[in-house]
Coordinates of C-alpha atoms in Angstrom, one line a residue:
M675 CA 22.9 9.6 -28.6
S676 CA 20.0 9.7 -26.2
L677 CA 19.8 7.7 -23.0
S678 CA 16.4 7.1 -21.5
I679 CA 15.9 5.6 -18.1
L680 CA 12.8 3.5 -17.4
Q681 CA 11.2 3.7 -14.1
I682 CA 10.8 0.2 -12.6
P683 CA 8.1 0.0 -9.8
E684 CA 9.3 -1.3 -6.5
P685 CA 7.8 -4.6 -5.1
E686 CA 6.0 -2.6 -2.5
S687 CA 4.1 -0.7 -5.3
Y688 CA 3.0 -4.0 -6.7
A689 CA 1.9 -5.2 -3.3
M690 CA -0.1 -2.0 -2.7
M691 CA -1.7 -2.3 -6.1
I692 CA -2.7 -5.9 -5.6
A693 CA -4.0 -5.2 -2.1
G694 CA -6.1 -2.3 -3.4
L695 CA -7.6 -4.3 -6.2
G696 CA -8.3 -7.1 -3.8
L697 CA -10.1 -4.7 -1.5
L698 CA -12.1 -3.3 -4.4
G699 CA -13.1 -6.8 -5.4
F700 CA -14.1 -7.7 -1.9
M701 CA -16.2 -4.6 -1.5
A702 CA -17.9 -5.2 -4.9
R703 CA -18.7 -8.8 -4.0
R704 CA -20.0 -7.9 -0.6
K705 CA -22.2 -5.2 -2.1
K706 CA -23.5 -7.5 -4.8
S707 CA -24.3 -10.3 -2.3
A708 CA -26.0 -7.9 0.1
S709 CA -28.2 -6.4 -2.6
S710 CA -29.0 -9.7 -4.2
T711 CA -30.3 -11.3 -1.0
H712 CA -32.8 -8.4 -0.4
S713 CA -33.9 -7.9 -3.9
L714 CA -34.7 -11.5 -5.0
P715 CA -38.2 -12.8 -4.4
N716 CA -38.7 -16.0 -2.4
R717 CA -38.8 -18.6 -5.1
T718 CA -39.9 -21.4 -2.7
G719 CA -43.1 -19.7 -1.8
P720 CA -44.8 -20.0 1.6
K721 CA -44.4 -23.3 3.4
R722 CA -47.6 -25.3 3.8
C723 CA -48.4 -27.7 6.6
D724 CA -49.4 -31.1 5.1
S725 CA -50.9 -32.4 8.4
N726 CA -54.4 -32.4 6.8
A727 CA -53.3 -34.3 3.7
H728 CA -55.3 -37.3 2.7
H729 CA -53.3 -40.5 2.6
Y730 CA -54.8 -43.2 0.3

């Protein structure tokens, strides 16, 4: 007869794992938002002044 003992992680281990995954997600999101704001072209184009527009 063989008896095997399973190791059960402590709640602190789960908390550290969740905190680490949350930190990685935060860093990835921050890196993505920082790179996307600098790499996208301005889609609205330059602003024009319509003070000389003709009104009929």
